[in-house]
Amino acid sequence: METEVLTRQSGFFISAITTVSLAALSIEFISNYKLSFFPFSFIIVLYLAGLYLRNRFWRKAWRKDRNMLFRYSAVIILILGIALLSVFIYFGSIQEIVYKLGSYAFNPYLLVIAAIWTAYSALELYMINGISSLSKYKNANYLAMAAIVLVDLSFLTINHFVYILPISLLLLSVSTLVSSIRLKTIY
């Protein structure tokens, strides 16, 4: 039984690890303005694994409840997740010179990434609230909303405070772990 629960939650755990990895990479980038692309290959594999496992979770939720929102959302989250990764990889591939992190504030590609990510996260939070107790996890909702807003703000204000990106990613990681705990008792 515990193995089944861990398998269902593994997509959220992997996503949290991916987010912590991105936070660590952004701290390294801030400290020496050099960026190694080797860790990105590791992060991309984790990201895709987490995305796939989360998609499986929502499909299973649909099979259990027959709520069409879960079925459509599983597909939409997969599409948005792949779109987010595609824009990020394209953005990274066109960078001939790596600038200080603060130079990327208001970058159109990062704003597109933020918009896709916000839609992705808001949809998933809505679905989690649809199957998890709102009263018991009220503070978890505030944590998730704060993570969504802070990640978006980090792309806008990074030229004033570069550490907002790793802080927001760490908060997002905690929020993702809390989401997996919320869903433990459901399916």
Short mmCIF file of N, CA and C in Angstrom, two decimals:
data_model
loop_
_atom_site.label_atom_id
_atom_site.label_comp_id
_atom_site.label_asym_id
_atom_site.label_seq_id
_atom_site.Cartn_x
_atom_site.Cartn_y
_atom_site.Cartn_z
N MET A 1 0.81 -1.20 0.00
CA MET A 1 0.00 0.00 0.00
C MET A 1 0.86 1.26 0.00
N GLU A 2 1.90 1.30 0.84
CA GLU A 2 2.77 2.48 0.90
C GLU A 2 3.50 2.70 -0.43
N THR A 3 3.87 1.61 -1.10
CA THR A 3 4.54 1.74 -2.39
C THR A 3 3.61 2.40 -3.40
N GLU A 4 2.34 2.03 -3.36
CA GLU A 4 1.36 2.63 -4.27
C GLU A 4 1.19 4.12 -4.00
N VAL A 5 1.17 4.50 -2.72
CA VAL A 5 1.04 5.92 -2.36
C VAL A 5 2.26 6.70 -2.83
N LEU A 6 3.45 6.13 -2.60
CA LEU A 6 4.68 6.81 -3.03
C LEU A 6 4.75 6.94 -4.55
N THR A 7 4.28 5.94 -5.25
CA THR A 7 4.26 6.00 -6.71
C THR A 7 3.35 7.12 -7.18
N ARG A 8 2.19 7.26 -6.55
CA ARG A 8 1.26 8.33 -6.93
C ARG A 8 1.85 9.70 -6.65
N GLN A 9 2.60 9.82 -5.58
CA GLN A 9 3.15 11.11 -5.19
C GLN A 9 4.50 11.40 -5.83
N SER A 10 5.10 10.43 -6.49
CA SER A 10 6.46 10.59 -6.99
C SER A 10 6.62 11.75 -7.97
N GLY A 11 5.62 12.04 -8.76
CA GLY A 11 5.70 13.16 -9.70
C GLY A 11 5.87 14.48 -8.97
N PHE A 12 5.19 14.63 -7.84
CA PHE A 12 5.32 15.86 -7.06
C PHE A 12 6.67 15.92 -6.36
N PHE A 13 7.14 14.77 -5.84
CA PHE A 13 8.45 14.74 -5.21
C PHE A 13 9.56 15.08 -6.22
N ILE A 14 9.47 14.49 -7.39
CA ILE A 14 10.48 14.75 -8.42
C ILE A 14 10.43 16.21 -8.85
N SER A 15 9.24 16.77 -8.96
CA SER A 15 9.12 18.19 -9.32
C SER A 15 9.75 19.08 -8.25
N ALA A 16 9.59 18.70 -6.99
CA ALA A 16 10.21 19.48 -5.90
C ALA A 16 11.73 19.40 -5.99
N ILE A 17 12.26 18.23 -6.28
CA ILE A 17 13.72 18.07 -6.44
C ILE A 17 14.21 18.88 -7.62
N THR A 18 13.46 18.87 -8.71
CA THR A 18 13.81 19.66 -9.89
C THR A 18 13.88 21.14 -9.54
N THR A 19 12.92 21.61 -8.80
CA THR A 19 12.86 23.03 -8.43
C THR A 19 14.02 23.41 -7.51
N VAL A 20 14.36 22.53 -6.56
CA VAL A 20 15.52 22.79 -5.70
C VAL A 20 16.80 22.82 -6.54
N SER A 21 16.89 21.94 -7.53
CA SER A 21 18.06 21.93 -8.42
C SER A 21 18.17 23.24 -9.19
N LEU A 22 17.05 23.75 -9.66
CA LEU A 22 17.07 25.04 -10.36
C LEU A 22 17.46 26.18 -9.43
N ALA A 23 17.00 26.12 -8.19
CA ALA A 23 17.37 27.14 -7.21
C ALA A 23 18.88 27.11 -6.95
N ALA A 24 19.43 25.92 -6.78
CA ALA A 24 20.88 25.79 -6.56
C ALA A 24 21.66 26.29 -7.77
N LEU A 25 21.18 25.96 -8.96
CA LEU A 25 21.85 26.42 -10.18
C LEU A 25 21.79 27.94 -10.30
N SER A 26 20.66 28.53 -9.92
CA SER A 26 20.55 29.99 -10.00
C SER A 26 21.45 30.67 -8.96
N ILE A 27 21.62 30.07 -7.79
CA ILE A 27 22.54 30.63 -6.79
C ILE A 27 23.97 30.57 -7.30
N GLU A 28 24.34 29.45 -7.93
CA GLU A 28 25.68 29.33 -8.50
C GLU A 28 25.89 30.37 -9.59
N PHE A 29 24.87 30.58 -10.40
CA PHE A 29 24.96 31.56 -11.48
C PHE A 29 25.12 32.98 -10.92
N ILE A 30 24.39 33.28 -9.85
CA ILE A 30 24.47 34.61 -9.23
C ILE A 30 25.87 34.84 -8.66
N SER A 31 26.45 33.81 -8.07
CA SER A 31 27.73 33.99 -7.38
C SER A 31 28.91 34.15 -8.32
N ASN A 32 28.91 33.50 -9.50
CA ASN A 32 30.09 33.62 -10.37
C ASN A 32 29.77 33.96 -11.82
N TYR A 33 28.54 34.20 -12.15
CA TYR A 33 28.11 34.61 -13.50
C TYR A 33 28.56 33.64 -14.59
N LYS A 34 28.81 32.42 -14.22
CA LYS A 34 29.13 31.40 -15.22
C LYS A 34 28.05 30.35 -15.14
N LEU A 35 27.72 29.81 -16.26
CA LEU A 35 26.63 28.84 -16.30
C LEU A 35 27.11 27.60 -17.04
N SER A 36 27.07 26.49 -16.35
CA SER A 36 27.40 25.22 -16.98
C SER A 36 26.10 24.59 -17.44
N PHE A 37 26.09 24.13 -18.68
CA PHE A 37 24.87 23.53 -19.21
C PHE A 37 24.75 22.04 -18.89
N PHE A 38 25.79 21.46 -18.31
CA PHE A 38 25.70 20.05 -17.94
C PHE A 38 24.58 19.78 -16.93
N PRO A 39 24.45 20.59 -15.86
CA PRO A 39 23.35 20.32 -14.92
C PRO A 39 21.97 20.43 -15.55
N PHE A 40 21.86 21.21 -16.62
CA PHE A 40 20.55 21.35 -17.26
C PHE A 40 20.06 20.02 -17.83
N SER A 41 20.98 19.20 -18.35
CA SER A 41 20.54 17.90 -18.89
C SER A 41 19.94 17.06 -17.77
N PHE A 42 20.54 17.09 -16.59
CA PHE A 42 20.03 16.38 -15.44
C PHE A 42 18.66 16.94 -15.02
N ILE A 43 18.55 18.26 -14.99
CA ILE A 43 17.31 18.91 -14.58
C ILE A 43 16.19 18.65 -15.58
N ILE A 44 16.52 18.64 -16.87
CA ILE A 44 15.50 18.38 -17.90
C ILE A 44 14.94 16.97 -17.75
N VAL A 45 15.80 16.01 -17.48
CA VAL A 45 15.33 14.62 -17.30
C VAL A 45 14.41 14.54 -16.09
N LEU A 46 14.80 15.17 -14.98
CA LEU A 46 13.95 15.20 -13.79
C LEU A 46 12.62 15.89 -14.08
N TYR A 47 12.69 17.02 -14.77
CA TYR A 47 11.48 17.78 -15.10
C TYR A 47 10.50 16.93 -15.92
N LEU A 48 11.00 16.26 -16.95
CA LEU A 48 10.14 15.44 -17.80
C LEU A 48 9.57 14.25 -17.02
N ALA A 49 10.38 13.65 -16.16
CA ALA A 49 9.88 12.53 -15.35
C ALA A 49 8.78 13.01 -14.41
N GLY A 50 8.99 14.14 -13.75
CA GLY A 50 7.97 14.69 -12.86
C GLY A 50 6.70 15.04 -13.60
N LEU A 51 6.85 15.63 -14.78
CA LEU A 51 5.69 16.00 -15.60
C LEU A 51 4.90 14.76 -16.01
N TYR A 52 5.60 13.72 -16.43
CA TYR A 52 4.94 12.49 -16.84
C TYR A 52 4.19 11.84 -15.67
N LEU A 53 4.85 11.77 -14.52
CA LEU A 53 4.23 11.13 -13.36
C LEU A 53 3.05 11.94 -12.83
N ARG A 54 3.13 13.24 -12.90
CA ARG A 54 1.99 14.07 -12.49
C ARG A 54 0.83 13.87 -13.45
N ASN A 55 1.13 13.76 -14.74
CA ASN A 55 0.10 13.49 -15.73
C ASN A 55 -0.59 12.16 -15.42
N ARG A 56 0.20 11.16 -15.08
CA ARG A 56 -0.37 9.85 -14.71
C ARG A 56 -1.27 9.97 -13.49
N PHE A 57 -0.86 10.77 -12.50
CA PHE A 57 -1.67 10.95 -11.30
C PHE A 57 -3.04 11.53 -11.66
N TRP A 58 -3.05 12.57 -12.49
CA TRP A 58 -4.33 13.21 -12.82
C TRP A 58 -5.19 12.31 -13.69
N ARG A 59 -4.57 11.49 -14.55
CA ARG A 59 -5.37 10.53 -15.31
C ARG A 59 -6.01 9.49 -14.39
N LYS A 60 -5.24 9.06 -13.38
CA LYS A 60 -5.79 8.11 -12.42
C LYS A 60 -6.93 8.75 -11.62
N ALA A 61 -6.77 10.01 -11.26
CA ALA A 61 -7.84 10.73 -10.55
C ALA A 61 -9.09 10.78 -11.42
N TRP A 62 -8.90 10.98 -12.73
CA TRP A 62 -10.05 11.00 -13.64
C TRP A 62 -10.71 9.63 -13.69
N ARG A 63 -9.93 8.57 -13.79
CA ARG A 63 -10.51 7.23 -13.85
C ARG A 63 -11.30 6.90 -12.58
N LYS A 64 -10.83 7.42 -11.45
CA LYS A 64 -11.52 7.14 -10.19
C LYS A 64 -12.78 7.97 -10.04
N ASP A 65 -12.73 9.27 -10.33
CA ASP A 65 -13.87 10.16 -10.10
C ASP A 65 -14.73 10.41 -11.34
N ARG A 66 -14.18 10.16 -12.51
CA ARG A 66 -14.87 10.47 -13.78
C ARG A 66 -15.20 11.95 -13.90
N ASN A 67 -14.39 12.77 -13.27
CA ASN A 67 -14.53 14.22 -13.39
C ASN A 67 -13.76 14.65 -14.64
N MET A 68 -14.47 15.16 -15.63
CA MET A 68 -13.83 15.52 -16.90
C MET A 68 -12.76 16.59 -16.73
N LEU A 69 -12.86 17.41 -15.69
CA LEU A 69 -11.83 18.42 -15.44
C LEU A 69 -10.46 17.76 -15.27
N PHE A 70 -10.42 16.62 -14.57
CA PHE A 70 -9.15 15.92 -14.37
C PHE A 70 -8.59 15.40 -15.69
N ARG A 71 -9.47 14.91 -16.54
CA ARG A 71 -9.02 14.38 -17.83
C ARG A 71 -8.45 15.49 -18.70
N TYR A 72 -9.20 16.58 -18.85
CA TYR A 72 -8.72 17.69 -19.67
C TYR A 72 -7.49 18.34 -19.06
N SER A 73 -7.48 18.45 -17.75
CA SER A 73 -6.36 19.09 -17.08
C SER A 73 -5.09 18.28 -17.22
N ALA A 74 -5.19 16.96 -17.18
CA ALA A 74 -4.01 16.12 -17.36
C ALA A 74 -3.36 16.40 -18.71
N VAL A 75 -4.17 16.55 -19.73
CA VAL A 75 -3.66 16.84 -21.07
C VAL A 75 -3.13 18.27 -21.14
N ILE A 76 -3.87 19.21 -20.58
CA ILE A 76 -3.46 20.61 -20.63
C ILE A 76 -2.16 20.82 -19.87
N ILE A 77 -2.02 20.18 -18.70
CA ILE A 77 -0.78 20.31 -17.92
C ILE A 77 0.40 19.73 -18.70
N LEU A 78 0.20 18.61 -19.36
CA LEU A 78 1.27 18.02 -20.16
C LEU A 78 1.67 18.96 -21.30
N ILE A 79 0.68 19.51 -21.98
CA ILE A 79 0.97 20.43 -23.09
C ILE A 79 1.67 21.69 -22.59
N LEU A 80 1.16 22.29 -21.51
CA LEU A 80 1.78 23.50 -20.97
C LEU A 80 3.18 23.20 -20.44
N GLY A 81 3.37 22.06 -19.82
CA GLY A 81 4.70 21.69 -19.31
C GLY A 81 5.71 21.53 -20.42
N ILE A 82 5.31 20.90 -21.51
CA ILE A 82 6.22 20.73 -22.65
C ILE A 82 6.46 22.07 -23.34
N ALA A 83 5.43 22.90 -23.44
CA ALA A 83 5.60 24.24 -24.03
C ALA A 83 6.57 25.07 -23.19
N LEU A 84 6.44 25.00 -21.88
CA LEU A 84 7.34 25.74 -20.99
C LEU A 84 8.78 25.29 -21.21
N LEU A 85 9.00 23.99 -21.25
CA LEU A 85 10.35 23.46 -21.47
C LEU A 85 10.88 23.86 -22.84
N SER A 86 10.04 23.82 -23.86
CA SER A 86 10.46 24.19 -25.21
C SER A 86 10.90 25.64 -25.30
N VAL A 87 10.12 26.54 -24.70
CA VAL A 87 10.49 27.96 -24.72
C VAL A 87 11.79 28.17 -23.95
N PHE A 88 11.93 27.49 -22.81
CA PHE A 88 13.14 27.63 -22.01
C PHE A 88 14.37 27.12 -22.76
N ILE A 89 14.26 25.97 -23.42
CA ILE A 89 15.39 25.43 -24.19
C ILE A 89 15.72 26.35 -25.37
N TYR A 90 14.69 26.85 -26.05
CA TYR A 90 14.95 27.77 -27.14
C TYR A 90 15.64 29.04 -26.64
N PHE A 91 15.15 29.58 -25.54
CA PHE A 91 15.76 30.77 -24.95
C PHE A 91 17.22 30.51 -24.61
N GLY A 92 17.51 29.37 -24.01
CA GLY A 92 18.89 29.02 -23.66
C GLY A 92 19.76 28.84 -24.88
N SER A 93 19.20 28.30 -25.96
CA SER A 93 20.00 28.03 -27.15
C SER A 93 20.36 29.29 -27.93
N ILE A 94 19.59 30.36 -27.75
CA ILE A 94 19.91 31.59 -28.50
C ILE A 94 20.82 32.54 -27.71
N GLN A 95 21.19 32.15 -26.49
CA GLN A 95 22.07 32.98 -25.69
C GLN A 95 23.51 32.76 -26.12
N GLU A 96 24.07 33.74 -26.81
CA GLU A 96 25.47 33.65 -27.23
C GLU A 96 26.40 34.13 -26.12
N ILE A 97 25.95 35.09 -25.36
CA ILE A 97 26.72 35.64 -24.25
C ILE A 97 25.86 35.51 -23.00
N VAL A 98 26.47 35.06 -21.91
CA VAL A 98 25.74 34.95 -20.65
C VAL A 98 25.99 36.21 -19.85
N TYR A 99 24.91 36.90 -19.50
CA TYR A 99 24.99 38.15 -18.75
C TYR A 99 24.72 37.89 -17.28
N LYS A 100 24.88 38.92 -16.46
CA LYS A 100 24.48 38.83 -15.06
C LYS A 100 22.99 38.55 -15.02
N LEU A 101 22.57 37.84 -13.98
CA LEU A 101 21.16 37.44 -13.88
C LEU A 101 20.23 38.65 -13.91
N GLY A 102 20.65 39.76 -13.33
CA GLY A 102 19.82 40.96 -13.32
C GLY A 102 19.55 41.52 -14.70
N SER A 103 20.37 41.16 -15.69
CA SER A 103 20.17 41.65 -17.06
C SER A 103 18.99 40.99 -17.76
N TYR A 104 18.46 39.94 -17.16
CA TYR A 104 17.37 39.20 -17.80
C TYR A 104 15.98 39.64 -17.33
N ALA A 105 15.91 40.68 -16.53
CA ALA A 105 14.61 41.17 -16.07
C ALA A 105 13.81 41.66 -17.28
N PHE A 106 12.55 41.37 -17.29
CA PHE A 106 11.61 41.74 -18.36
C PHE A 106 11.98 41.14 -19.72
N ASN A 107 12.77 40.07 -19.72
CA ASN A 107 13.09 39.39 -20.97
C ASN A 107 11.80 38.76 -21.51
N PRO A 108 11.47 38.99 -22.79
CA PRO A 108 10.19 38.48 -23.31
C PRO A 108 10.06 36.96 -23.22
N TYR A 109 11.15 36.23 -23.43
CA TYR A 109 11.07 34.77 -23.34
C TYR A 109 10.78 34.33 -21.91
N LEU A 110 11.41 34.99 -20.95
CA LEU A 110 11.16 34.64 -19.55
C LEU A 110 9.76 35.04 -19.12
N LEU A 111 9.22 36.10 -19.71
CA LEU A 111 7.84 36.48 -19.40
C LEU A 111 6.86 35.46 -19.97
N VAL A 112 7.15 34.93 -21.15
CA VAL A 112 6.31 33.87 -21.73
C VAL A 112 6.39 32.62 -20.84
N ILE A 113 7.60 32.28 -20.40
CA ILE A 113 7.77 31.14 -19.50
C ILE A 113 6.97 31.36 -18.22
N ALA A 114 7.03 32.56 -17.67
CA ALA A 114 6.28 32.87 -16.44
C ALA A 114 4.78 32.74 -16.67
N ALA A 115 4.30 33.21 -17.82
CA ALA A 115 2.86 33.13 -18.11
C ALA A 115 2.40 31.67 -18.25
N ILE A 116 3.18 30.88 -18.97
CA ILE A 116 2.83 29.46 -19.12
C ILE A 116 2.86 28.77 -17.76
N TRP A 117 3.91 29.06 -17.00
CA TRP A 117 4.04 28.43 -15.70
C TRP A 117 2.90 28.83 -14.76
N THR A 118 2.48 30.08 -14.81
CA THR A 118 1.39 30.54 -13.96
C THR A 118 0.10 29.81 -14.31
N ALA A 119 -0.20 29.67 -15.59
CA ALA A 119 -1.40 28.95 -16.02
C ALA A 119 -1.32 27.49 -15.56
N TYR A 120 -0.18 26.88 -15.75
CA TYR A 120 0.06 25.49 -15.35
C TYR A 120 -0.16 25.31 -13.85
N SER A 121 0.46 26.17 -13.06
CA SER A 121 0.39 26.06 -11.60
C SER A 121 -1.01 26.38 -11.07
N ALA A 122 -1.63 27.40 -11.61
CA ALA A 122 -2.97 27.77 -11.15
C ALA A 122 -3.97 26.65 -11.45
N LEU A 123 -3.86 26.04 -12.61
CA LEU A 123 -4.75 24.93 -12.97
C LEU A 123 -4.53 23.76 -12.02
N GLU A 124 -3.29 23.43 -11.75
CA GLU A 124 -3.03 22.30 -10.87
C GLU A 124 -3.49 22.60 -9.44
N LEU A 125 -3.27 23.82 -8.97
CA LEU A 125 -3.74 24.18 -7.63
C LEU A 125 -5.27 24.10 -7.56
N TYR A 126 -5.94 24.53 -8.60
CA TYR A 126 -7.40 24.44 -8.65
C TYR A 126 -7.85 22.97 -8.57
N MET A 127 -7.15 22.10 -9.28
CA MET A 127 -7.52 20.69 -9.26
C MET A 127 -7.23 20.06 -7.90
N ILE A 128 -6.10 20.43 -7.28
CA ILE A 128 -5.78 19.91 -5.95
C ILE A 128 -6.86 20.34 -4.96
N ASN A 129 -7.29 21.59 -5.06
CA ASN A 129 -8.36 22.06 -4.19
C ASN A 129 -9.67 21.35 -4.46
N GLY A 130 -9.86 20.88 -5.69
CA GLY A 130 -11.08 20.16 -6.04
C GLY A 130 -11.20 18.81 -5.37
N ILE A 131 -10.07 18.21 -5.01
CA ILE A 131 -10.13 16.87 -4.40
C ILE A 131 -9.57 16.83 -2.99
N SER A 132 -9.05 17.93 -2.50
CA SER A 132 -8.47 17.97 -1.16
C SER A 132 -9.23 18.97 -0.30
N SER A 133 -9.24 18.73 0.98
CA SER A 133 -9.96 19.59 1.91
C SER A 133 -9.42 21.01 1.89
N LEU A 134 -10.31 21.98 1.66
CA LEU A 134 -9.89 23.38 1.67
C LEU A 134 -9.69 23.90 3.09
N SER A 135 -10.50 23.43 4.01
CA SER A 135 -10.39 23.95 5.38
C SER A 135 -9.15 23.42 6.08
N LYS A 136 -8.82 22.16 5.87
CA LYS A 136 -7.68 21.57 6.55
C LYS A 136 -6.36 22.12 6.00
N TYR A 137 -6.32 22.46 4.73
CA TYR A 137 -5.09 22.90 4.09
C TYR A 137 -5.16 24.35 3.62
N LYS A 138 -5.84 25.18 4.39
CA LYS A 138 -5.98 26.58 4.01
C LYS A 138 -4.62 27.27 3.90
N ASN A 139 -3.73 27.03 4.85
CA ASN A 139 -2.40 27.63 4.80
C ASN A 139 -1.58 27.11 3.62
N ALA A 140 -1.82 25.86 3.23
CA ALA A 140 -1.13 25.31 2.06
C ALA A 140 -1.54 26.06 0.80
N ASN A 141 -2.80 26.47 0.73
CA ASN A 141 -3.25 27.27 -0.41
C ASN A 141 -2.52 28.61 -0.46
N TYR A 142 -2.38 29.24 0.70
CA TYR A 142 -1.66 30.51 0.75
C TYR A 142 -0.20 30.32 0.34
N LEU A 143 0.40 29.22 0.77
CA LEU A 143 1.78 28.93 0.40
C LEU A 143 1.91 28.75 -1.11
N ALA A 144 0.99 28.00 -1.70
CA ALA A 144 1.04 27.77 -3.15
C ALA A 144 0.82 29.07 -3.92
N MET A 145 -0.14 29.88 -3.48
CA MET A 145 -0.38 31.16 -4.17
C MET A 145 0.82 32.10 -4.02
N ALA A 146 1.43 32.10 -2.84
CA ALA A 146 2.62 32.94 -2.63
C ALA A 146 3.75 32.48 -3.53
N ALA A 147 3.91 31.17 -3.70
CA ALA A 147 4.96 30.66 -4.58
C ALA A 147 4.70 31.07 -6.03
N ILE A 148 3.46 30.97 -6.48
CA ILE A 148 3.11 31.36 -7.84
C ILE A 148 3.42 32.84 -8.07
N VAL A 149 2.98 33.67 -7.16
CA VAL A 149 3.18 35.12 -7.30
C VAL A 149 4.66 35.48 -7.21
N LEU A 150 5.39 34.86 -6.28
CA LEU A 150 6.80 35.20 -6.10
C LEU A 150 7.65 34.78 -7.30
N VAL A 151 7.35 33.63 -7.90
CA VAL A 151 8.09 33.22 -9.11
C VAL A 151 7.84 34.22 -10.23
N ASP A 152 6.60 34.64 -10.41
CA ASP A 152 6.30 35.63 -11.43
C ASP A 152 7.01 36.96 -11.14
N LEU A 153 6.98 37.38 -9.89
CA LEU A 153 7.67 38.63 -9.52
C LEU A 153 9.17 38.53 -9.73
N SER A 154 9.72 37.34 -9.56
CA SER A 154 11.16 37.19 -9.72
C SER A 154 11.61 37.50 -11.14
N PHE A 155 10.77 37.18 -12.12
CA PHE A 155 11.13 37.49 -13.50
C PHE A 155 11.00 38.98 -13.81
N LEU A 156 10.21 39.68 -13.01
CA LEU A 156 10.02 41.11 -13.23
C LEU A 156 11.02 41.97 -12.46
N THR A 157 11.36 41.55 -11.26
CA THR A 157 12.19 42.39 -10.39
C THR A 157 13.60 41.86 -10.18
N ILE A 158 14.00 40.92 -10.99
CA ILE A 158 15.30 40.29 -10.80
C ILE A 158 16.46 41.29 -10.96
N ASN A 159 16.21 42.39 -11.66
CA ASN A 159 17.28 43.38 -11.82
C ASN A 159 17.51 44.17 -10.54
N HIS A 160 16.55 44.16 -9.62
CA HIS A 160 16.70 44.88 -8.36
C HIS A 160 17.18 43.96 -7.24
N PHE A 161 16.76 42.71 -7.26
CA PHE A 161 17.10 41.78 -6.20
C PHE A 161 17.25 40.39 -6.82
N VAL A 162 18.48 40.01 -7.18
CA VAL A 162 18.70 38.77 -7.92
C VAL A 162 18.38 37.53 -7.10
N TYR A 163 18.43 37.62 -5.79
CA TYR A 163 18.17 36.44 -4.97
C TYR A 163 16.69 36.10 -4.86
N ILE A 164 15.83 36.91 -5.45
CA ILE A 164 14.41 36.59 -5.42
C ILE A 164 14.11 35.32 -6.22
N LEU A 165 14.88 35.05 -7.26
CA LEU A 165 14.64 33.83 -8.05
C LEU A 165 14.90 32.57 -7.24
N PRO A 166 16.09 32.39 -6.62
CA PRO A 166 16.27 31.17 -5.83
C PRO A 166 15.32 31.08 -4.63
N ILE A 167 15.01 32.21 -4.01
CA ILE A 167 14.06 32.19 -2.89
C ILE A 167 12.69 31.72 -3.36
N SER A 168 12.24 32.25 -4.49
CA SER A 168 10.92 31.85 -5.00
C SER A 168 10.92 30.38 -5.42
N LEU A 169 12.02 29.90 -5.97
CA LEU A 169 12.09 28.49 -6.36
C LEU A 169 12.09 27.57 -5.14
N LEU A 170 12.76 27.97 -4.08
CA LEU A 170 12.73 27.17 -2.85
C LEU A 170 11.33 27.15 -2.24
N LEU A 171 10.65 28.28 -2.27
CA LEU A 171 9.27 28.34 -1.77
C LEU A 171 8.37 27.46 -2.63
N LEU A 172 8.58 27.48 -3.93
CA LEU A 172 7.82 26.63 -4.83
C LEU A 172 8.06 25.15 -4.54
N SER A 173 9.29 24.80 -4.24
CA SER A 173 9.62 23.42 -3.91
C SER A 173 8.87 22.96 -2.66
N VAL A 174 8.84 23.80 -1.65
CA VAL A 174 8.10 23.46 -0.42
C VAL A 174 6.62 23.32 -0.74
N SER A 175 6.09 24.22 -1.55
CA SER A 175 4.67 24.17 -1.93
C SER A 175 4.35 22.87 -2.67
N THR A 176 5.24 22.44 -3.54
CA THR A 176 5.04 21.19 -4.28
C THR A 176 5.05 19.99 -3.34
N LEU A 177 5.96 19.99 -2.37
CA LEU A 177 5.98 18.91 -1.39
C LEU A 177 4.69 18.88 -0.56
N VAL A 178 4.20 20.04 -0.19
CA VAL A 178 2.95 20.11 0.58
C VAL A 178 1.78 19.58 -0.28
N SER A 179 1.81 19.89 -1.57
CA SER A 179 0.76 19.37 -2.47
C SER A 179 0.78 17.85 -2.49
N SER A 180 1.97 17.28 -2.52
CA SER A 180 2.04 15.81 -2.54
C SER A 180 1.51 15.23 -1.23
N ILE A 181 1.75 15.91 -0.12
CA ILE A 181 1.23 15.44 1.16
C ILE A 181 -0.30 15.56 1.19
N ARG A 182 -0.81 16.66 0.63
CA ARG A 182 -2.27 16.83 0.56
C ARG A 182 -2.94 15.71 -0.21
N LEU A 183 -2.28 15.24 -1.26
CA LEU A 183 -2.89 14.24 -2.12
C LEU A 183 -2.66 12.81 -1.64
N LYS A 184 -1.84 12.65 -0.61
CA LYS A 184 -1.53 11.30 -0.10
C LYS A 184 -2.77 10.55 0.34
N THR A 185 -3.64 11.24 1.02
CA THR A 185 -4.81 10.56 1.58
C THR A 185 -5.96 10.45 0.59
N ILE A 186 -5.82 11.06 -0.58
CA ILE A 186 -6.95 11.09 -1.51
C ILE A 186 -6.97 9.85 -2.39
N TYR A 187 -5.90 9.60 -3.12
CA TYR A 187 -5.88 8.48 -4.07
C TYR A 187 -4.78 7.52 -3.72
#
